[in-house]
Amino acid sequence: MFTPDIKSLLEGIPCPAMILDHIFRIIDMNRLMEAMCGHVTDEVRGIHSELVLRSNVGNSRDRLFKSVMETGEPVSTEGDILNCYRRKIPVHYHISPLSNSENVRSGLLVVAEVLHVEEIKKEQSNKSFSSAGIIGYSPKMQQVFNKIPLISQTDASALITGETGTGKDKIAEIIHNHSPRARFPFIKINCGALPADLLESELFGHTKGAFTGATRNKAGMFKLADRGTLFLTEIGDMPLQLQVKLLSVLDDKRFYPIGGEQIISVDVRIIAATHRSLREQVKKKMFREDLFYRLNVLYIHLPPLRERDVDIRYLLDHFLNKFMTGLGRNIAGFTSEAMETLLGYKYPGNVRELSNIIEYAVNMCKKKKVGLEHLPGYIFEPVADSPVAAGDDEINHINHQTSQPQERPPSLVVLPEKTPESWSDIERQMIIDTLKKHNSSRKLAASDLEWTRMKLWRKMKKYGLLP
């Protein structure tokens, strides 16, 4: 009835969406619609949409469906959806006709835009989540922010990936705080910080006498997070034997504590995070494939700071004000040299490292502005290119060529074997020669040397080559 790529069309829609046949039975849904309704497509395929999109639109919705089928004109309306958790979700429906290869109307595309999303987006736009230390005006961070409101309004499991220091913990907490579970606990546990036996006890609890040292009953994190959110950070480090038990709890919402004979039922939403590539972990048999797909219902990847240069200046100002206030300092900003250095640094530790650098600088600075002398010395040292961001392969193909040795441009001279005594002279002369070649253009010289412009500036300053 429909073209083969209809599934990709559905997944490309940034809102919950479904396709109905000519008598309004469900043919397919995207993952966002599954998350909002709480139903898997395979379970409801062929069922009348009225049984899934339970709402106060009621019979008027069916009349709208019939009208669209008869006239071929798309319509919009507002109403509520009652999902499988009996949670009412206000939505704006967009209903459009679909035609087959003979141009005969044969079904409907129904898109449900969650009205809460617009309210939260407006709040996010005004505050940029700055109160939580999450600031982002770059396109990649705006994509992250656009996902957060919708992910917040569902109970589906979510997976957050990104390099160390990108803010995975903060994003998880924001999702919880904007969710219907916000008034209930947000419990965090690091799956890589404890050995397997202790981690199992922390997650599921134990009874008195279950093992040596268990002198009393102890509730686990799952129980403590009941009706709230359990955040499993560094999920990629969870031992395999515990992954089996976690999968069982995700499926059944119940478990036995260690040494216990009475089953415990819980209502918990799971958000997991990792700096590792879980797909690679699955290939290496270090992470269960079924658990990966169970966690990866909704997905957010946080880009490294080097991929969001536009945000660095805003982050510098944010953390300067934060630490100034905490220490009671009055600092007017950064000198031009310090700002240029900070904007050119690669931040392999991402936002966490940037925050630490500014905290150090504010503690060291006794002047009106932060200068080069107030910055930690290590940022002036050469920084190796960062590896492919952990988790990137969940949404992008890894460019394996980046791991191959890169040849220098043929314009560069072949240098002799470098020694501690001669390298500085050789490097200084190399900079002079390259600048001459490009008529003193630092941009072209830096490109030729395979350096950033900031690195070239630092080297020129070091060797007294600045005008």
XYZ file of C-alpha atoms in Angstrom, residues 84-257:
174
model
C -0.932 3.169 28.863
C 0.231 4.599 32.204
C -3.059 6.568 32.364
C -1.139 9.812 32.070
C -2.948 12.571 30.170
C -0.778 14.262 27.551
C -2.060 17.388 25.749
C -1.225 17.285 22.043
C -1.806 19.124 18.792
C -2.802 16.675 16.043
C -1.727 17.142 12.429
C -3.668 14.734 10.182
C -2.636 14.338 6.539
C -3.851 11.981 3.774
C -1.601 9.358 2.196
C -2.005 8.023 -1.335
C -0.889 4.824 -3.024
C 0.897 4.478 -6.357
C -2.422 4.943 -8.209
C -2.919 8.251 -6.367
C -5.861 6.802 -4.427
C -6.150 7.929 -0.819
C -5.335 4.859 1.224
C -4.466 6.036 4.722
C -3.496 8.812 7.089
C -0.365 10.227 8.649
C -1.089 11.395 12.194
C 1.494 13.574 13.944
C 0.922 14.452 17.604
C 2.914 17.467 18.740
C 3.097 17.523 22.540
C 1.935 20.906 23.806
C 4.138 20.681 26.905
C 7.106 20.680 24.556
C 6.490 24.226 23.378
C 6.228 25.498 26.948
C 9.458 23.805 27.971
C 11.198 24.890 24.770
C 10.248 28.477 25.565
C 11.662 28.122 29.079
C 14.791 26.519 27.675
C 15.185 29.283 25.111
C 15.018 31.941 27.808
C 17.279 30.238 30.337
C 19.336 27.922 28.100
C 19.331 25.535 31.077
C 22.008 27.815 32.523
C 20.725 27.282 36.051
C 21.901 23.673 35.679
C 25.198 24.700 34.103
C 24.101 23.533 30.650
C 24.672 26.303 28.130
C 24.486 25.768 24.411
C 23.712 27.996 21.452
C 25.506 25.827 18.905
C 23.345 23.824 16.453
C 24.374 20.505 18.022
C 23.358 21.597 21.511
C 20.106 23.059 20.220
C 19.325 19.613 18.808
C 19.915 18.184 22.276
C 17.681 20.803 23.896
C 14.920 20.141 21.368
C 14.865 16.462 22.373
C 14.778 17.012 26.126
C 11.146 18.191 26.489
C 9.712 15.239 24.594
C 11.944 12.692 26.323
C 10.926 14.223 29.654
C 7.239 13.548 29.055
C 7.582 9.788 28.559
C 8.425 6.837 30.767
C 10.533 5.059 28.162
C 14.152 4.226 28.969
C 16.686 6.765 27.732
C 20.385 6.455 26.908
C 22.767 9.421 27.066
C 26.215 9.098 25.506
C 29.158 11.450 25.291
C 32.757 11.902 26.330
C 33.725 12.441 29.937
C 32.859 15.948 31.087
C 30.151 16.709 28.508
C 27.361 16.985 31.089
C 25.537 13.649 30.911
C 24.610 13.773 34.606
C 23.131 17.250 34.292
C 21.084 16.327 31.224
C 19.677 13.291 33.064
C 18.672 15.478 36.001
C 17.063 18.051 33.700
C 15.012 15.298 32.043
C 13.834 14.124 35.467
C 13.053 17.635 36.716
C 10.892 18.373 33.654
C 9.061 15.046 33.879
C 5.847 14.052 35.681
C 8.126 12.162 38.097
C 9.873 15.362 39.214
C 8.296 15.348 42.687
C 9.670 11.857 43.329
C 13.310 10.786 43.888
C 16.123 11.112 41.376
C 18.672 8.469 42.397
C 22.096 8.205 40.777
C 24.520 5.292 40.948
C 27.846 4.804 39.169
C 27.895 1.280 37.733
C 31.668 1.326 37.324
C 32.613 2.476 40.810
C 31.836 -0.721 42.732
C 32.691 -4.423 42.399
C 29.873 -6.659 41.152
C 28.713 -7.973 44.554
C 28.540 -4.523 46.142
C 26.865 -3.035 43.071
C 24.169 -5.721 43.188
C 23.536 -4.941 46.853
C 23.370 -1.201 46.136
C 20.922 -1.668 43.262
C 18.603 -4.324 44.645
C 19.179 -4.237 48.395
C 19.664 -7.175 50.742
C 18.136 -8.837 53.752
C 19.712 -9.289 57.165
C 22.181 -12.181 57.109
C 22.287 -12.415 53.307
C 26.088 -12.289 53.453
C 28.866 -11.575 55.919
C 28.418 -8.065 57.246
C 24.718 -7.798 56.336
C 23.573 -6.960 59.855
C 20.260 -5.420 58.813
C 17.845 -5.171 55.925
C 18.827 -2.584 53.352
C 16.686 -1.083 50.594
C 18.372 -0.872 47.204
C 18.461 2.027 44.762
C 15.563 0.593 42.764
C 13.352 0.668 45.844
C 14.527 4.132 46.874
C 13.776 5.455 43.374
C 10.221 4.066 43.342
C 7.905 6.357 41.315
C 10.944 8.430 40.389
C 14.006 8.066 38.159
C 17.044 5.821 38.559
C 20.087 7.183 36.746
C 22.653 4.501 35.907
C 25.825 6.334 34.969
C 28.720 4.456 33.328
C 26.329 1.665 32.368
C 28.973 0.349 29.968
C 31.048 -0.751 32.968
C 28.300 -2.867 34.539
C 29.384 -6.518 34.993
C 27.689 -8.978 32.633
C 26.102 -11.025 35.415
C 24.300 -7.938 36.701
C 23.168 -6.942 33.213
C 20.959 -10.055 33.168
C 19.237 -9.053 36.401
C 18.845 -5.451 35.250
C 17.188 -6.607 32.027
C 14.750 -8.710 34.042
C 13.809 -5.735 36.229
C 13.313 -3.508 33.189
C 10.944 -6.078 31.705
C 9.032 -7.136 34.826
C 9.337 -4.095 37.137
C 10.029 -6.434 40.062
C 12.938 -8.252 41.687
C 14.172 -10.147 44.732
C 16.676 -8.434 47.041
